[in-house]
Amino acid sequence: MITIEHIKKKLIEKGIKPTYPRVRIYQVLSDNGGHLTADFIFKEIRKDIPTASRTTVYNTLSSFVEVGLVDEILITGTEARYEIKRRNHHHFLCKKCGGIFDIDIKCPLAQGEYSRVRGHLIQEIHGYFKGICKDCLKKAELEREEHEKDDREVSE
Amino acid sequence: MITIEHIKKKLIEKGIKPTYPRVRIYQVLSDNGGHLTADFIFKEIRKDIPTASRTTVYNTLSSFVEVGLVDEILITGTEARYEIKRRNHHHFLCKKCGGIFDIDIKCPLAQGEYSRVRGHLIQEIHGYFKGICKDCLKKAELEREEHEKDDREVSE
DNA sequence: TTTAATTTTGTAATGATTACAATTGAGCAT
DNA sequence: ATGCTCAATTGTAATCATTACAAAATTAAA
Ligand SMILES: [Mn+2]
Ligand SMILES: [Mn+2]
Ligand SMILES: [Zn+2]
Ligand SMILES: [Zn+2]
């Protein structure tokens, strides 16, 4: 639970005027875990600011990303996800339920910031996995067992 | 330069009927290096098949990805890129020129296929960097030198 | 050749994001 | 307080990649 004052300070530090919509957008990002869509944030701040526009959400997120307050994550192919910048980490996208999970693994990729590869200047490092998440695996397992039971009953 | 026959064999192996548009799409992927957009492929096969439709390109790419012949790369946030599947490798996206480069680094990520992380079943591994590519760095450097010269001349 | 199944095509719809002009609001000078 | 200027916000329209879907064409089977 970050305080409004703390948020304001963070924005000012980065040269962003802490208007109410901007502070609220940061607060939504802070209070709802990571990997939020612009649409989720929009609906959330609409509760407080019924006149808020999608454009403001997009503009604000862009400037947050630009100054390095927020990371933009492109995994799903349909919509960008946003989360407050923290130590570099990877992600896992479940192809079944669409869930995105943080994966904290030690990886040479995520070591020194702003290094080089093959002469190219690195500014961002992204790593992610796709597959079936733990929960969906368990669910599938249970369903399989159900089917087996059904089959047994039918063949009786 | 892969032969048509070789392409046909590859498609059949994966259960895909090697129609002419499909073979051509695979050939375009094969002949033009990696990271192609659907639009590029569309325009390319239009040269041979003036009636070809975008839908066919999208459908074909989807089935290629589905059977594991092709990888879909989501880096730019605007359009998917496609390349024939090969040994797992990372990518570098230049924020200046938009170029995408292969980065072959040994990374624990890209080791065993179909492993697990935190109980989640891994089916795909993606890693990429964003920054300024070698060429764009050099170009910027040259421009900087030009400006310095200008400044000197002005102050003379 | 007739028929059925598959593939391709063309066009319309979708949906996230961006462009942009009009409106609002904050801060400052009168 | 009033008006002024600049920045922020809003609302709406445009963009653009991708998908949906039905009609037309092609292929394979009978
Ligand atoms: Mn995260
Ligand atoms: Mn590649
Ligand atoms: Zn899942
Ligand atoms: Zn470049």
Short mmCIF file of C-alpha atoms (C1' of nucleotides) and ligand atoms in Angstrom, two decimals:
data_model
loop_
_atom_site.label_atom_id
_atom_site.label_comp_id
_atom_site.label_asym_id
_atom_site.label_seq_id
_atom_site.Cartn_x
_atom_site.Cartn_y
_atom_site.Cartn_z
CA MET A 1 0.00 0.00 0.00
CA ILE A 2 1.98 2.90 -1.31
CA THR A 3 0.86 6.36 -0.19
CA ILE A 4 -0.33 9.08 -2.53
CA GLU A 5 2.50 11.29 -1.34
CA HIS A 6 5.04 8.62 -2.16
CA ILE A 7 3.61 8.28 -5.66
CA LYS A 8 3.66 12.02 -6.21
CA LYS A 9 7.29 12.11 -5.21
CA LYS A 10 8.15 9.33 -7.65
CA LEU A 11 6.45 11.10 -10.53
CA ILE A 12 8.07 14.45 -9.76
CA GLU A 13 11.47 12.78 -9.57
CA LYS A 14 10.97 11.66 -13.15
CA GLY A 15 9.74 15.03 -14.34
CA ILE A 16 6.09 14.04 -14.56
CA LYS A 17 3.52 16.41 -13.09
CA PRO A 18 1.53 14.37 -10.58
CA THR A 19 -1.99 15.06 -11.77
CA TYR A 20 -4.81 13.09 -10.21
CA PRO A 21 -5.36 10.73 -13.17
CA ARG A 22 -1.64 9.99 -13.35
CA VAL A 23 -1.36 9.31 -9.66
CA ARG A 24 -4.38 7.04 -9.80
CA ILE A 25 -2.97 5.11 -12.76
CA TYR A 26 0.26 4.56 -10.87
CA GLN A 27 -1.73 3.51 -7.83
CA VAL A 28 -3.73 0.96 -9.83
CA LEU A 29 -0.50 -0.47 -11.19
CA SER A 30 0.85 -0.63 -7.67
CA ASP A 31 -2.20 -2.15 -6.00
CA ASN A 32 -3.11 -4.83 -8.52
CA GLY A 33 0.05 -6.81 -9.04
CA GLY A 34 1.73 -6.87 -12.41
CA HIS A 35 0.85 -7.45 -16.05
CA LEU A 36 -2.21 -5.22 -16.26
CA THR A 37 -3.83 -4.32 -19.55
CA ALA A 38 -4.58 -0.71 -20.45
CA ASP A 39 -8.23 -1.69 -20.46
CA PHE A 40 -8.11 -2.99 -16.90
CA ILE A 41 -6.45 0.19 -15.72
CA PHE A 42 -8.99 2.28 -17.62
CA LYS A 43 -11.95 0.52 -16.01
CA GLU A 44 -10.33 0.75 -12.61
CA ILE A 45 -9.73 4.51 -12.69
CA ARG A 46 -13.19 5.04 -14.15
CA LYS A 47 -14.53 4.12 -10.71
CA ASP A 48 -12.89 7.24 -9.29
CA ILE A 49 -12.85 9.44 -12.37
CA PRO A 50 -15.98 8.65 -14.37
CA THR A 51 -14.89 11.01 -17.13
CA ALA A 52 -11.43 9.52 -17.57
CA SER A 53 -10.55 8.62 -21.12
CA ARG A 54 -8.67 5.72 -22.60
CA THR A 55 -6.39 8.22 -24.31
CA THR A 56 -5.21 9.50 -20.95
CA VAL A 57 -4.46 5.96 -19.84
CA TYR A 58 -2.45 5.27 -22.98
CA ASN A 59 -0.62 8.60 -22.84
CA THR A 60 0.19 8.20 -19.19
CA LEU A 61 1.43 4.65 -19.60
CA SER A 62 3.61 5.75 -22.52
CA SER A 63 5.26 8.46 -20.48
CA PHE A 64 5.69 6.12 -17.51
CA VAL A 65 7.43 3.64 -19.79
CA GLU A 66 9.50 6.40 -21.38
CA VAL A 67 10.93 7.61 -18.08
CA GLY A 68 11.47 4.08 -16.84
CA LEU A 69 8.80 3.94 -14.15
CA VAL A 70 6.92 1.13 -15.84
CA ASP A 71 7.71 -1.83 -18.06
CA GLU A 72 5.69 -2.80 -21.09
CA ILE A 73 5.38 -6.51 -21.70
CA LEU A 74 4.51 -7.96 -25.10
CA ILE A 75 3.68 -11.61 -24.71
CA THR A 76 0.13 -12.27 -25.76
CA GLY A 77 0.25 -10.74 -29.21
CA THR A 78 -3.08 -9.02 -28.65
CA GLU A 79 -2.59 -6.45 -25.92
CA ALA A 80 0.33 -4.90 -24.10
CA ARG A 81 0.71 -5.49 -20.36
CA TYR A 82 2.13 -3.01 -17.89
CA GLU A 83 3.82 -3.35 -14.54
CA ILE A 84 5.82 -1.11 -12.29
CA LYS A 85 9.50 -1.51 -13.06
CA ARG A 86 11.38 -3.75 -10.72
CA ARG A 87 14.38 -6.01 -10.80
CA ASN A 88 14.60 -7.65 -14.21
CA HIS A 89 12.71 -10.91 -14.29
CA HIS A 90 11.13 -13.27 -16.76
CA HIS A 91 7.54 -14.27 -17.37
CA PHE A 92 5.45 -17.32 -18.03
CA LEU A 93 2.31 -17.16 -20.15
CA CYS A 94 -0.20 -19.98 -19.85
CA LYS A 95 -1.68 -20.82 -23.23
CA LYS A 96 -4.74 -22.32 -21.56
CA CYS A 97 -5.89 -19.73 -19.02
CA GLY A 98 -3.90 -16.73 -20.25
CA GLY A 99 -2.34 -16.18 -16.85
CA ILE A 100 1.02 -14.47 -16.63
CA PHE A 101 3.41 -15.39 -13.85
CA ASP A 102 6.67 -13.87 -12.74
CA ILE A 103 9.64 -16.16 -13.08
CA ASP A 104 12.63 -15.20 -11.02
CA ILE A 105 15.53 -17.16 -12.36
CA LYS A 106 19.14 -16.25 -12.33
CA CYS A 107 20.04 -15.82 -15.95
CA PRO A 108 23.04 -14.24 -17.61
CA LEU A 109 20.59 -12.20 -19.66
CA ALA A 110 19.33 -10.26 -16.72
CA GLN A 111 22.71 -9.29 -15.31
CA GLY A 112 24.33 -5.94 -16.01
CA GLU A 113 22.01 -3.26 -17.33
CA TYR A 114 22.89 -1.41 -20.51
CA SER A 115 25.58 -3.73 -21.71
CA ARG A 116 26.31 -4.86 -25.23
CA VAL A 117 25.77 -7.89 -27.46
CA ARG A 118 27.64 -8.23 -30.72
CA GLY A 119 28.18 -4.47 -30.77
CA HIS A 120 24.51 -3.61 -30.22
CA LEU A 121 23.66 -1.39 -27.27
CA ILE A 122 21.23 -3.16 -24.96
CA GLN A 123 18.54 -1.05 -23.31
CA GLU A 124 15.98 -3.71 -22.47
CA ILE A 125 16.08 -7.41 -21.74
CA HIS A 126 13.00 -9.58 -22.10
CA GLY A 127 12.60 -13.26 -21.43
CA TYR A 128 9.50 -15.35 -21.28
CA PHE A 129 8.12 -18.85 -21.48
CA LYS A 130 4.88 -20.12 -22.89
CA GLY A 131 3.19 -23.35 -21.94
CA ILE A 132 0.62 -24.75 -19.53
CA CYS A 133 0.61 -23.42 -16.01
CA LYS A 134 0.71 -25.52 -12.88
CA ASP A 135 -2.99 -25.03 -12.12
CA CYS A 136 -4.14 -25.87 -15.63
CA LEU A 137 -1.96 -28.97 -15.57
CA LYS A 138 -3.61 -30.08 -12.34
CA LYS A 139 -7.07 -29.37 -13.71
CA ALA A 140 -6.33 -31.38 -16.84
CA GLU A 141 -5.06 -34.23 -14.68
CA LEU A 142 -8.26 -34.30 -12.62
CA GLU A 143 -10.39 -34.30 -15.77
CA ARG A 144 -8.40 -37.18 -17.14
CA GLU A 145 -9.09 -39.17 -14.00
CA GLU A 146 -12.79 -38.35 -14.29
CA HIS A 147 -12.87 -39.67 -17.83
CA GLU A 148 -11.16 -42.87 -16.81
CA LYS A 149 -13.78 -43.42 -14.14
CA ASP A 150 -16.55 -42.77 -16.70
CA ASP A 151 -14.99 -45.25 -19.09
CA ARG A 152 -14.85 -47.87 -16.37
CA GLU A 153 -18.52 -47.34 -15.53
CA VAL A 154 -19.53 -47.56 -19.17
CA SER A 155 -17.66 -50.79 -19.74
CA GLU A 156 -19.15 -52.42 -16.68
CA MET B 1 18.09 -22.73 -51.81
CA ILE B 2 15.75 -25.44 -50.68
CA THR B 3 14.01 -27.41 -53.44
CA ILE B 4 10.27 -27.53 -53.95
CA GLU B 5 10.39 -31.27 -53.43
CA HIS B 6 12.14 -30.87 -50.13
CA ILE B 7 9.51 -28.37 -48.99
CA LYS B 8 6.69 -30.67 -50.02
CA LYS B 9 8.23 -33.47 -48.03
CA LYS B 10 8.51 -31.27 -44.96
CA LEU B 11 4.87 -30.24 -45.15
CA ILE B 12 3.64 -33.78 -45.70
CA GLU B 13 5.69 -34.95 -42.75
CA LYS B 14 3.73 -32.56 -40.59
CA GLY B 15 0.39 -33.53 -42.04
CA ILE B 16 -0.02 -30.43 -44.17
CA LYS B 17 -1.14 -30.86 -47.73
CA PRO B 18 1.51 -29.18 -49.91
CA THR B 19 -0.66 -26.92 -52.02
CA TYR B 20 1.05 -24.37 -54.20
CA PRO B 21 0.36 -21.34 -51.98
CA ARG B 22 1.60 -23.21 -48.93
CA VAL B 23 4.76 -24.34 -50.62
CA ARG B 24 5.41 -20.81 -51.86
CA ILE B 25 4.89 -19.33 -48.40
CA TYR B 26 7.37 -21.78 -46.97
CA GLN B 27 9.77 -20.97 -49.77
CA VAL B 28 9.51 -17.22 -49.11
CA LEU B 29 10.25 -17.87 -45.45
CA SER B 30 13.20 -19.98 -46.45
CA ASP B 31 14.67 -17.63 -49.07
CA ASN B 32 14.39 -14.32 -47.23
CA GLY B 33 16.06 -14.87 -43.91
CA GLY B 34 14.08 -14.66 -40.72
CA HIS B 35 11.64 -12.34 -39.00
CA LEU B 36 9.30 -11.71 -41.92
CA THR B 37 5.95 -10.01 -41.52
CA ALA B 38 2.78 -11.56 -42.89
CA ASP B 39 2.52 -8.54 -45.14
CA PHE B 40 5.96 -9.09 -46.64
CA ILE B 41 5.13 -12.72 -47.35
CA PHE B 42 1.78 -11.73 -48.82
CA LYS B 43 3.36 -9.24 -51.22
CA GLU B 44 6.05 -11.75 -52.13
CA ILE B 45 3.69 -14.57 -53.07
CA ARG B 46 1.46 -12.13 -54.91
CA LYS B 47 4.19 -11.94 -57.52
CA ASP B 48 3.59 -15.60 -58.34
CA ILE B 49 -0.04 -15.90 -57.37
CA PRO B 50 -1.72 -12.60 -58.16
CA THR B 51 -4.98 -13.83 -56.66
CA ALA B 52 -3.49 -14.95 -53.35
CA SER B 53 -5.25 -13.57 -50.31
CA ARG B 54 -3.98 -12.33 -46.98
CA THR B 55 -6.27 -14.83 -45.30
CA THR B 56 -4.39 -17.69 -46.90
CA VAL B 57 -1.11 -16.27 -45.67
CA TYR B 58 -2.43 -15.94 -42.12
CA ASN B 59 -4.06 -19.36 -42.15
CA THR B 60 -0.97 -21.01 -43.55
CA LEU B 61 1.34 -19.32 -41.08
CA SER B 62 -0.95 -20.35 -38.23
CA SER B 63 -0.86 -23.98 -39.25
CA PHE B 64 2.91 -23.85 -39.78
CA VAL B 65 3.31 -22.49 -36.27
CA GLU B 66 0.87 -25.04 -34.90
CA VAL B 67 2.80 -28.02 -36.24
CA GLY B 68 6.13 -26.50 -35.25
CA LEU B 69 7.51 -25.71 -38.69
CA VAL B 70 7.66 -21.99 -37.99
CA ASP B 71 8.18 -19.71 -35.01
CA GLU B 72 6.14 -16.61 -34.34
CA ILE B 73 8.05 -13.74 -32.81
CA LEU B 74 6.33 -10.94 -30.91
CA ILE B 75 8.78 -8.14 -30.36
CA THR B 76 7.61 -5.02 -32.05
CA GLY B 77 4.16 -4.78 -30.52
CA THR B 78 2.65 -3.96 -33.89
CA GLU B 79 3.05 -7.01 -36.08
CA ALA B 80 4.06 -10.62 -35.66
CA ARG B 81 7.21 -11.89 -37.34
CA TYR B 82 7.73 -15.37 -38.69
CA GLU B 83 10.76 -17.51 -39.30
CA ILE B 84 11.41 -21.14 -40.03
CA LYS B 85 12.00 -22.97 -36.77
CA ARG B 86 15.60 -23.61 -35.93
CA ARG B 87 17.74 -24.05 -32.86
CA ASN B 88 16.42 -21.83 -30.11
CA HIS B 89 18.02 -18.40 -30.19
CA HIS B 90 17.40 -14.90 -28.99
CA HIS B 91 16.74 -11.67 -30.85
CA PHE B 92 17.75 -8.05 -30.81
CA LEU B 93 15.35 -5.31 -31.91
CA CYS B 94 16.81 -1.94 -32.83
CA LYS B 95 14.56 0.85 -31.60
CA LYS B 96 15.99 3.18 -34.22
CA CYS B 97 15.85 1.28 -37.50
CA GLY B 98 13.49 -1.53 -36.49
CA GLY B 99 15.97 -4.19 -37.55
CA ILE B 100 15.82 -7.58 -35.90
CA PHE B 101 19.01 -9.58 -35.45
CA ASP B 102 19.60 -13.12 -34.31
CA ILE B 103 21.56 -13.41 -31.12
CA ASP B 104 23.13 -16.77 -30.52
CA ILE B 105 24.14 -16.86 -26.90
CA LYS B 106 24.42 -19.84 -24.65
CA CYS B 107 21.72 -19.32 -22.07
CA PRO B 108 20.22 -21.72 -19.53
CA LEU B 109 16.82 -20.69 -20.89
CA ALA B 110 17.40 -22.25 -24.25
CA GLN B 111 18.64 -25.60 -22.99
CA GLY B 112 16.34 -28.60 -22.65
CA GLU B 113 13.13 -28.36 -24.57
CA TYR B 114 9.83 -28.94 -22.85
CA SER B 115 11.09 -28.68 -19.33
CA ARG B 116 9.47 -27.10 -16.31
CA VAL B 117 9.71 -23.92 -14.28
CA ARG B 118 8.00 -23.66 -10.92
CA GLY B 119 5.68 -26.48 -11.89
CA HIS B 120 4.62 -24.88 -15.18
CA LEU B 121 5.10 -26.91 -18.35
CA ILE B 122 7.33 -25.03 -20.78
CA GLN B 123 6.52 -25.30 -24.47
CA GLU B 124 8.21 -22.19 -25.79
CA ILE B 125 11.17 -20.10 -24.75
CA HIS B 126 11.58 -16.52 -25.93
CA GLY B 127 14.38 -14.11 -25.21
CA TYR B 128 15.09 -10.77 -26.76
CA PHE B 129 16.88 -7.49 -26.30
CA LYS B 130 15.92 -3.99 -27.34
CA GLY B 131 18.30 -1.14 -27.90
CA ILE B 132 20.33 0.54 -30.62
CA CYS B 133 21.99 -1.66 -33.19
CA LYS B 134 25.64 -1.52 -34.15
CA ASP B 135 24.98 0.28 -37.44
CA CYS B 136 22.70 2.90 -35.91
CA LEU B 137 25.30 3.52 -33.20
CA LYS B 138 27.95 4.09 -35.84
CA LYS B 139 25.65 6.37 -37.83
CA ALA B 140 24.89 8.43 -34.71
CA GLU B 141 28.60 8.65 -33.98
CA LEU B 142 29.35 10.01 -37.45
CA GLU B 143 26.58 12.58 -37.17
CA ARG B 144 27.93 13.71 -33.83
CA GLU B 145 31.33 14.27 -35.41
CA GLU B 146 29.71 16.26 -38.22
CA HIS B 147 28.01 18.53 -35.72
CA GLU B 148 31.22 19.13 -33.86
CA LYS B 149 32.89 20.20 -37.09
CA ASP B 150 29.96 22.56 -37.83
CA ASP B 151 30.25 24.07 -34.39
CA ARG B 152 33.93 24.69 -34.88
CA GLU B 153 33.33 26.41 -38.20
CA VAL B 154 30.63 28.62 -36.72
CA SER B 155 32.76 29.72 -33.82
CA GLU B 156 35.67 30.61 -36.05
"C1'" DT C 1 -19.16 -36.99 -64.34
"C1'" DT C 2 -21.32 -36.14 -60.02
"C1'" DT C 3 -20.44 -35.39 -55.36
"C1'" DA C 4 -18.26 -34.24 -51.23
"C1'" DA C 5 -14.52 -32.32 -48.80
"C1'" DT C 6 -10.82 -29.08 -48.63
"C1'" DT C 7 -8.71 -24.88 -49.85
"C1'" DT C 8 -8.73 -20.34 -51.27
"C1'" DT C 9 -10.70 -15.97 -51.84
"C1'" DG C 10 -12.94 -11.50 -50.80
"C1'" DT C 11 -15.04 -8.77 -47.83
"C1'" DA C 12 -16.64 -7.41 -43.47
"C1'" DA C 13 -15.84 -7.27 -38.54
"C1'" DT C 14 -12.90 -6.88 -34.54
"C1'" DG C 15 -10.10 -4.75 -31.26
"C1'" DA C 16 -6.12 -2.46 -29.56
"C1'" DT C 17 -3.80 1.61 -30.29
"C1'" DT C 18 -3.02 6.30 -32.20
"C1'" DA C 19 -4.21 10.92 -34.16
"C1'" DC C 20 -6.15 14.99 -33.44
"C1'" DA C 21 -9.07 18.79 -32.49
"C1'" DA C 22 -12.02 20.61 -28.85
"C1'" DT C 23 -12.60 21.24 -23.96
"C1'" DT C 24 -11.12 21.70 -19.44
"C1'" DG C 25 -8.11 23.04 -15.80
"C1'" DA C 26 -4.07 24.92 -13.23
"C1'" DG C 27 -0.98 28.62 -12.52
"C1'" DC C 28 0.10 33.28 -13.12
"C1'" DA C 29 -0.49 38.35 -14.31
"C1'" DT C 30 -3.56 42.05 -14.37
"C1'" DA D 1 -11.92 38.19 -8.97
"C1'" DT D 2 -10.79 38.24 -14.18
"C1'" DG D 3 -8.51 37.12 -18.02
"C1'" DC D 4 -4.56 34.72 -20.22
"C1'" DT D 5 -1.46 31.00 -21.48
"C1'" DC D 6 0.07 26.48 -21.47
"C1'" DA D 7 -0.53 21.78 -20.37
"C1'" DA D 8 -3.60 17.99 -19.52
"C1'" DT D 9 -7.67 15.67 -20.59
"C1'" DT D 10 -11.45 14.27 -23.27
"C1'" DG D 11 -14.14 12.38 -27.16
"C1'" DT D 12 -14.27 10.90 -31.50
"C1'" DA D 13 -12.45 9.32 -35.69
"C1'" DA D 14 -8.80 6.91 -38.03
"C1'" DT D 15 -5.42 3.22 -38.38
"C1'" DC D 16 -3.91 -1.21 -38.97
"C1'" DA D 17 -2.99 -6.02 -38.03
"C1'" DT D 18 -5.60 -9.87 -37.45
"C1'" DT D 19 -9.86 -12.78 -37.50
"C1'" DA D 20 -14.50 -14.32 -38.97
"C1'" DC D 21 -17.13 -16.00 -42.32
"C1'" DA D 22 -19.53 -17.10 -46.39
"C1'" DA D 23 -18.95 -17.69 -51.40
"C1'" DA D 24 -16.13 -19.47 -55.10
"C1'" DA D 25 -12.72 -22.53 -56.70
"C1'" DT D 26 -10.08 -26.55 -56.52
"C1'" DT D 27 -9.10 -31.29 -55.47
"C1'" DA D 28 -10.17 -36.06 -54.43
"C1'" DA D 29 -13.36 -39.65 -54.19
"C1'" DA D 30 -17.13 -42.29 -55.92
MN MN E 1 6.38 -9.30 -14.02
MN MN E 2 15.64 -15.44 -35.51
ZN ZN E 3 -3.17 -21.74 -16.88
ZN ZN E 4 19.38 0.03 -36.02
#
